[in-house]
Short mmCIF file of C-alpha atoms in Angstrom, two decimals:
data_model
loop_
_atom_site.label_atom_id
_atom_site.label_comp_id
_atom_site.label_asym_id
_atom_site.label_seq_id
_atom_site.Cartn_x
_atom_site.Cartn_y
_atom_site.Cartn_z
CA UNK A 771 75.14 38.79 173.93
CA UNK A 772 75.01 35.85 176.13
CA UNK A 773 77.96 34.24 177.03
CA UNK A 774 78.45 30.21 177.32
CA UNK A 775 79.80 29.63 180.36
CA UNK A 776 81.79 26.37 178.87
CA UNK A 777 84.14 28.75 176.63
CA UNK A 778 84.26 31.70 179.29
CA UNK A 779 86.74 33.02 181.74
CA UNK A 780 86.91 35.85 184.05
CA UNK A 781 88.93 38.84 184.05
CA UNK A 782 88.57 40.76 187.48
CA UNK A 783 84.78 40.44 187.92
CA UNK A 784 84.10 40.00 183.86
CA UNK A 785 83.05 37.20 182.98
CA UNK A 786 84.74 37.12 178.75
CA UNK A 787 85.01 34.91 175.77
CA UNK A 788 88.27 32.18 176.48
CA UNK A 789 89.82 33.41 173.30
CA UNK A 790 89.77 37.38 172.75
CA UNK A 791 90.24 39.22 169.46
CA UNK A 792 93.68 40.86 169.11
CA UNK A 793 93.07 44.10 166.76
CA UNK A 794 96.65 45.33 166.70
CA UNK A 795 97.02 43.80 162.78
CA UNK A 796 94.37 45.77 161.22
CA UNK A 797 95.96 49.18 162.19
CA UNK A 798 99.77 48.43 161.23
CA UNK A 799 102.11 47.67 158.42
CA UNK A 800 99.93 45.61 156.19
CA UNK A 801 96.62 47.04 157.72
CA UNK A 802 93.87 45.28 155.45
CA UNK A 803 91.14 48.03 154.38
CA UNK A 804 88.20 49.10 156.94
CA UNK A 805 85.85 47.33 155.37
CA UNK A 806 87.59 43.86 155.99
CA UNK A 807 88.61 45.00 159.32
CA UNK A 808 84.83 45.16 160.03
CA UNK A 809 83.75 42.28 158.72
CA UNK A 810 86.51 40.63 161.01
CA UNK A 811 85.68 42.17 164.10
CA UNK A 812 81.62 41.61 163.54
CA UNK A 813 82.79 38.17 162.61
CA UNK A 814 84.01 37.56 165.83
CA UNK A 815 81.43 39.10 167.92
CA UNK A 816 79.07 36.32 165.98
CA UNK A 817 81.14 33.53 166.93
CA UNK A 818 81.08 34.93 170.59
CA UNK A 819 83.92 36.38 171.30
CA UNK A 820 83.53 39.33 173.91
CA UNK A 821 87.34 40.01 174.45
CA UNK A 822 88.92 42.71 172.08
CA UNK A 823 92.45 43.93 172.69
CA UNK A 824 93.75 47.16 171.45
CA UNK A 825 95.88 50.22 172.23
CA UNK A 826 96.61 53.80 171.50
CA UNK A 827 99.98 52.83 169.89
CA UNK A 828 97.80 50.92 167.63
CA UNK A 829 98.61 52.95 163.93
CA UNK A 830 100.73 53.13 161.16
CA UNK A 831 101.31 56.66 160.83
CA UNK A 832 102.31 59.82 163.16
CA UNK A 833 98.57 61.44 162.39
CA UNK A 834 96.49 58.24 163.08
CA UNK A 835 97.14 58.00 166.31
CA UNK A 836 94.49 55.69 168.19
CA UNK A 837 93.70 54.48 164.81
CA UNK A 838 92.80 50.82 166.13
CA UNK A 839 90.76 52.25 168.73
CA UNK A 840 88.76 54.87 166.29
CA UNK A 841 88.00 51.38 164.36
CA UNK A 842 86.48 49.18 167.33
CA UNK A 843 84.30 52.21 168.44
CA UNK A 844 82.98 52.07 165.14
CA UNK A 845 82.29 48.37 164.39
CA UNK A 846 81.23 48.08 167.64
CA UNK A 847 78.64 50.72 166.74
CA UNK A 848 77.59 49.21 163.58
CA UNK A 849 77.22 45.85 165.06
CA UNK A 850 73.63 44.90 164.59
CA UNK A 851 73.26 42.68 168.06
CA UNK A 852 73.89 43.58 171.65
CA UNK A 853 77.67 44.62 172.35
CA UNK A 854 76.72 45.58 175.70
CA UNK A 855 78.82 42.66 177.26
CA UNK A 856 81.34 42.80 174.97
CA UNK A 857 85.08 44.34 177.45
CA UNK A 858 87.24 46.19 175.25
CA UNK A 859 90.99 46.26 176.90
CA UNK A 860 93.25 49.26 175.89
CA UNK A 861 96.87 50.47 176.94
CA UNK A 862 99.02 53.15 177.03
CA UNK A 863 101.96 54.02 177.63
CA UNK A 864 103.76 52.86 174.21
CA UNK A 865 104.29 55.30 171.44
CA UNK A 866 105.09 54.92 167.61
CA UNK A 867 106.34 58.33 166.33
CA UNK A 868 105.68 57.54 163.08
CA UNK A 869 108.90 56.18 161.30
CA UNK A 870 108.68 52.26 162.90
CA UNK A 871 109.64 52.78 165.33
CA UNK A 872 108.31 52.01 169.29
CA UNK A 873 109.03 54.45 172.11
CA UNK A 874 107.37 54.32 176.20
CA UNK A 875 106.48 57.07 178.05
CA UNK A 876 105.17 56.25 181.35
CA UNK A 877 105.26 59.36 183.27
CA UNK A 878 101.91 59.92 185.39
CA UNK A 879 100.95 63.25 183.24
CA UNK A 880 101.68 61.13 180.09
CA UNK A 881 99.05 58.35 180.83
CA UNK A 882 96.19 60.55 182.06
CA UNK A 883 96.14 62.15 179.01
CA UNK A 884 96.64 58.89 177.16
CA UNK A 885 93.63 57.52 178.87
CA UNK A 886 91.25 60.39 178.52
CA UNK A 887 91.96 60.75 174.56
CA UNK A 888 91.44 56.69 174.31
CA UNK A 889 88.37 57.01 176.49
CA UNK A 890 87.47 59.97 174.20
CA UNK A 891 87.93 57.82 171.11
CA UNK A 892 86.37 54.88 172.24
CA UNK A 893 82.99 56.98 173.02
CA UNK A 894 82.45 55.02 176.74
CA UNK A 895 81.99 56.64 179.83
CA UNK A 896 84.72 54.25 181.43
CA UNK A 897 87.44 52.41 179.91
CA UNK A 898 86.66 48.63 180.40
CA UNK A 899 89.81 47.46 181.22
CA UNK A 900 93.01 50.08 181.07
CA UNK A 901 97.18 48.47 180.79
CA UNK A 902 100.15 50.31 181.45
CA UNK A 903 101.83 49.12 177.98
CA UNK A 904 105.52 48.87 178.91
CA UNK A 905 107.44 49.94 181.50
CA UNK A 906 109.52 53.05 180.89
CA UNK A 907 113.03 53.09 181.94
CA UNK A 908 113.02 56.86 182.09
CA UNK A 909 110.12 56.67 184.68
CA UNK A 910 109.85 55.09 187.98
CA UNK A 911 107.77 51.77 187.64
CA UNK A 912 105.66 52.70 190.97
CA UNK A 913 104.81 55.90 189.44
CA UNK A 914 103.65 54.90 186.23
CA UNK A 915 100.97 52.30 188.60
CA UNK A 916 100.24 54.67 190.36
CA UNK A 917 98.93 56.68 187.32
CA UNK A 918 96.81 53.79 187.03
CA UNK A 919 95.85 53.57 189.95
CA UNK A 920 94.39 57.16 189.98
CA UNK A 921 92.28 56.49 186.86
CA UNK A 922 91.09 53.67 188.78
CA UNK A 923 90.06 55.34 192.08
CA UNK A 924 88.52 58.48 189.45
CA UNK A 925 86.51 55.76 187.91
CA UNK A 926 87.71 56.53 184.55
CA UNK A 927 88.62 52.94 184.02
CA UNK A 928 86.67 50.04 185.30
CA UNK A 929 90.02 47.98 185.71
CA UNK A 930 93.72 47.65 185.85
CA UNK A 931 95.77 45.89 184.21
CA UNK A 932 99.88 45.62 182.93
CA UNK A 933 101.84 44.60 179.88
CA UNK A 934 105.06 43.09 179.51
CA UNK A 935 106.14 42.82 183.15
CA UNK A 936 108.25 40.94 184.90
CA UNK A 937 107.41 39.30 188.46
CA UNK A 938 108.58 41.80 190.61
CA UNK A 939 106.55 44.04 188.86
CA UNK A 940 103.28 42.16 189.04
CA UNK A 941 103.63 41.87 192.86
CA UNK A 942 104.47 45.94 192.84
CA UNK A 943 102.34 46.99 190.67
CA UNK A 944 99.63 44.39 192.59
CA UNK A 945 100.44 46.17 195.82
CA UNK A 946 100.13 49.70 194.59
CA UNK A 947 96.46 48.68 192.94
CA UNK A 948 95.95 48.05 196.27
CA UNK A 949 94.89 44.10 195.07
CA UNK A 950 92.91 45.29 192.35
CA UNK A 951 95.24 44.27 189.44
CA UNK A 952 93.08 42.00 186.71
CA UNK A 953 95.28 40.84 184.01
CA UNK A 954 98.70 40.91 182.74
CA UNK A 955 99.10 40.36 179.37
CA UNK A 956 103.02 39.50 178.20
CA UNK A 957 104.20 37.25 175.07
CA UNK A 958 104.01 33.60 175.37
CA UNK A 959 103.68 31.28 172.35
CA UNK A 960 105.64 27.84 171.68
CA UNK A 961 108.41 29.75 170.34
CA UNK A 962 108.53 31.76 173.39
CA UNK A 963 107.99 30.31 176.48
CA UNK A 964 110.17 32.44 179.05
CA UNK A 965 107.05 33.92 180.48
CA UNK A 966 106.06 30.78 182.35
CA UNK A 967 107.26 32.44 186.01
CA UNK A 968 104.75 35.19 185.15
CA UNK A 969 101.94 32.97 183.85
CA UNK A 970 102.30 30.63 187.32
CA UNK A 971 102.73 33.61 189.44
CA UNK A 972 99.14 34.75 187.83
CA UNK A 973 97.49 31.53 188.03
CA UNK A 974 98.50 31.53 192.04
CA UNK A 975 97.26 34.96 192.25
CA UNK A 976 94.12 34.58 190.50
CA UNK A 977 95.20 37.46 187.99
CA UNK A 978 94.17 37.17 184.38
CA UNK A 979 97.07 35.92 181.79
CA UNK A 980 96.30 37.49 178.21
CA UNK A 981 99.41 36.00 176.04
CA UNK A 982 99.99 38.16 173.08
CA UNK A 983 101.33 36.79 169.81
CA UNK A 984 100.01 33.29 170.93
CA UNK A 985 100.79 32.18 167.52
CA UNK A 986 104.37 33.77 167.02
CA UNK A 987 103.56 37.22 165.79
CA UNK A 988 102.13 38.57 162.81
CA UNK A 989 105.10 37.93 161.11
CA UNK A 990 105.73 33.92 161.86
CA UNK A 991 102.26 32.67 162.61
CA UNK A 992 102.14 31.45 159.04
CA UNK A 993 104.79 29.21 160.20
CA UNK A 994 103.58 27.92 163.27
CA UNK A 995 103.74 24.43 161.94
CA UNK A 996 106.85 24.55 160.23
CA UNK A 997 108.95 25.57 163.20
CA UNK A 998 107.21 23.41 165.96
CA UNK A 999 107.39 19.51 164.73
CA UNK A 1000 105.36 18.65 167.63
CA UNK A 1001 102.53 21.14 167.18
CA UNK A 1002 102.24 20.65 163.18
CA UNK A 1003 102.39 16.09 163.71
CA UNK A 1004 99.47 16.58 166.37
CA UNK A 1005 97.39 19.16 164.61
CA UNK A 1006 97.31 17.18 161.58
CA UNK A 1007 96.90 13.84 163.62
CA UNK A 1008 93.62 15.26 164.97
CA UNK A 1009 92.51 17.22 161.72
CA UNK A 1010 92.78 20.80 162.83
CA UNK A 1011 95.31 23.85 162.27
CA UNK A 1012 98.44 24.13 164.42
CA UNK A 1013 97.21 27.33 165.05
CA UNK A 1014 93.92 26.13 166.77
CA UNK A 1015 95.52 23.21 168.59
CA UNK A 1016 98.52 25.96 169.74
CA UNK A 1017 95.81 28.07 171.39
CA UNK A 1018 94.01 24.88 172.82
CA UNK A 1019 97.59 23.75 174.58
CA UNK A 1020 97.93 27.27 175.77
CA UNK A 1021 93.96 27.13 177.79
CA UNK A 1022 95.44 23.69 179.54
CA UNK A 1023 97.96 25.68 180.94
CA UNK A 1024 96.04 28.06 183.23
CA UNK A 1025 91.96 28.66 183.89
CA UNK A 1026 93.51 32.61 184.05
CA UNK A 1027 94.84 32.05 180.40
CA UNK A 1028 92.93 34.12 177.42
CA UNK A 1029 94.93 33.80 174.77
CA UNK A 1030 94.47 37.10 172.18
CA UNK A 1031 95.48 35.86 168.79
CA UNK A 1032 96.04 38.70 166.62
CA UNK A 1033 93.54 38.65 163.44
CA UNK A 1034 92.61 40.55 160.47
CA UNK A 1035 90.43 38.07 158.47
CA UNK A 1036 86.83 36.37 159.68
CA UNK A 1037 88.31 32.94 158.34
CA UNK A 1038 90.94 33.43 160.96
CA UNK A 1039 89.77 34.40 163.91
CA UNK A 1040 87.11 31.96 163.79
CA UNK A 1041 89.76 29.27 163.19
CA UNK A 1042 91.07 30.76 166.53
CA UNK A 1043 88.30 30.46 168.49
CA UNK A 1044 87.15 27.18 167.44
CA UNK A 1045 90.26 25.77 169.54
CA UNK A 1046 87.39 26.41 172.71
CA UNK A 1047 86.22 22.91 171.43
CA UNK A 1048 88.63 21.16 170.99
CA UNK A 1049 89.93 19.21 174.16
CA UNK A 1050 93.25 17.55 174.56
CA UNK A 1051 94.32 14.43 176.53
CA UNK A 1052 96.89 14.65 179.31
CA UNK A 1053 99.47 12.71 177.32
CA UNK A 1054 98.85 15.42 174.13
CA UNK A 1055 99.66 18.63 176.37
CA UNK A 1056 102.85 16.62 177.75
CA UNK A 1057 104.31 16.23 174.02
CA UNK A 1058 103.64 19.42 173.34
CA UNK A 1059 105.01 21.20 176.91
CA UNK A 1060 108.18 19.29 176.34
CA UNK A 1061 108.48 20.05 172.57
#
């Protein structure tokens, strides 16, 4: 599909949709059916949106492991139009056993294996873009990278990228990639701001910044509005959701910001990506940075 270069950005040397699809919601607690899940991701490959975000750890129960995965590969399959520019970003390293819980295993053996059963699932020849989930406390941080980094150099992933890391462990992690880290992708949302140092260092280093639960999390997006005064007086001022003028404030922070709104429902993540369009004076992102 073509892309429009005014509602682009670039991850390493992809050039993706500004606002990516974040599948996580359609393979956990509350998982709609397949059928819906579909329609949502076909939705959003209509709209123009060439960014989808999953991981192994995407699943609800012990024996659907990589069941998020197993469900792009497949709507991306039935798609009737050209997917072929469409970058699929996976991770690994994070673990749900099956009872709620969330685990990390970041040892080097863990993550090869990871990565050839999501490359497996995802039926490519090369993983699009490839995160080390969460750092393990069990395992040396420079040892899970370098995991990465030998998928990289074995060209089983096209690019490298971390979750939920700290400073420190972008530069590290940077180094070991020998300058090839693309993206880091870490929470940041109004309610949860305290990745700014990361999302600066990024912008400075010309490293991708995918924010995850942009809108507060599956659990509190529905009240986005309710908790931020600011957002919900200004979104209704100018006619649009909070949710859409949330992900708008969050582009005028960075041209390395992609925000990946997690969605489950066509109506939604078109609402989400709608916020491409809609541009905000100086004095609007000023109320809402100090709000």
């Amino acid at each position: 599909m073509a892309a429009d270069t005014n509602k682009t950005r670039r991850i390493g040397d992809i050039e993706v949709s500004a606002i990516g699809l974040g599948a996580m919601p359609m393979s956990i607690e509350g998982r709609p059916d397949e059928a819906r899940s579909i329609a949502t991701i076909h939705a959003a490959l209509d709209a123009g949106i060439t960014l989808i975000d999953t991981a192994d750890a995407y699943h609800l129960t012990a024996t659907d492991l990589g069941h998020n995965e197993t469900l792009i590969a497949k709507a991306l399959a039935s798609y009737g139009g050209d997917t072929s520019g469409v970058l699929v970003a996976t991770k690994g390293g994070h673990l749900r056993p099956g009872d709620g819980s969330w685990t990390q295993d970041g040892s080097p053996k863990y993550l090869a294996a990871a990565a050839e059963a999501s490359l497996q699932r995802l039926g490519v020849e090369a993983i699009g873009l490839y995160q080390f989930h969460r750092p393990d406390p069990r395992t040396p941080y420079a040892e899970s990278i370098g995991a990465i980094r030998d998928l990289l150099d074995a060209g089983k992933i096209r690019m490298a990228g971390i979750s939920n890391a700290n400073p420190e462990q972008i530069k590290q992690a940077n180094e070991i990639l020998g300058g090839r880290l693309v993206s880091v992708q870490n929470q940041f949302s109004p309610a949860f701001r305290s990745s700014e140092p990361e999302l600066e260092l990024c912008d400075s280093l010309g490293i991708a910044f995918l924010p995850w639960a942009p809108l507060g999390g599956i659990a509190q997006a529905g009240d986005l509005g309710a908790k931020h005064p600011a957002f919900h007086k200004l979104a209704a001022e100018l006619g649009v959701s909070p949710h859409r003028l949330t992900l708008a404030w969050m582009l005028t922070k960075s041209p390395q910001v992609i925000p990946i709104p997690g969605s489950s429902r066509p109506e939604t993540i078109l609402d989400s990506y709608t916020a491409l369009d809609l541009q905000l004076t100086a004095d609007q992102v000023a109320l809402l940075d100090a709000s």
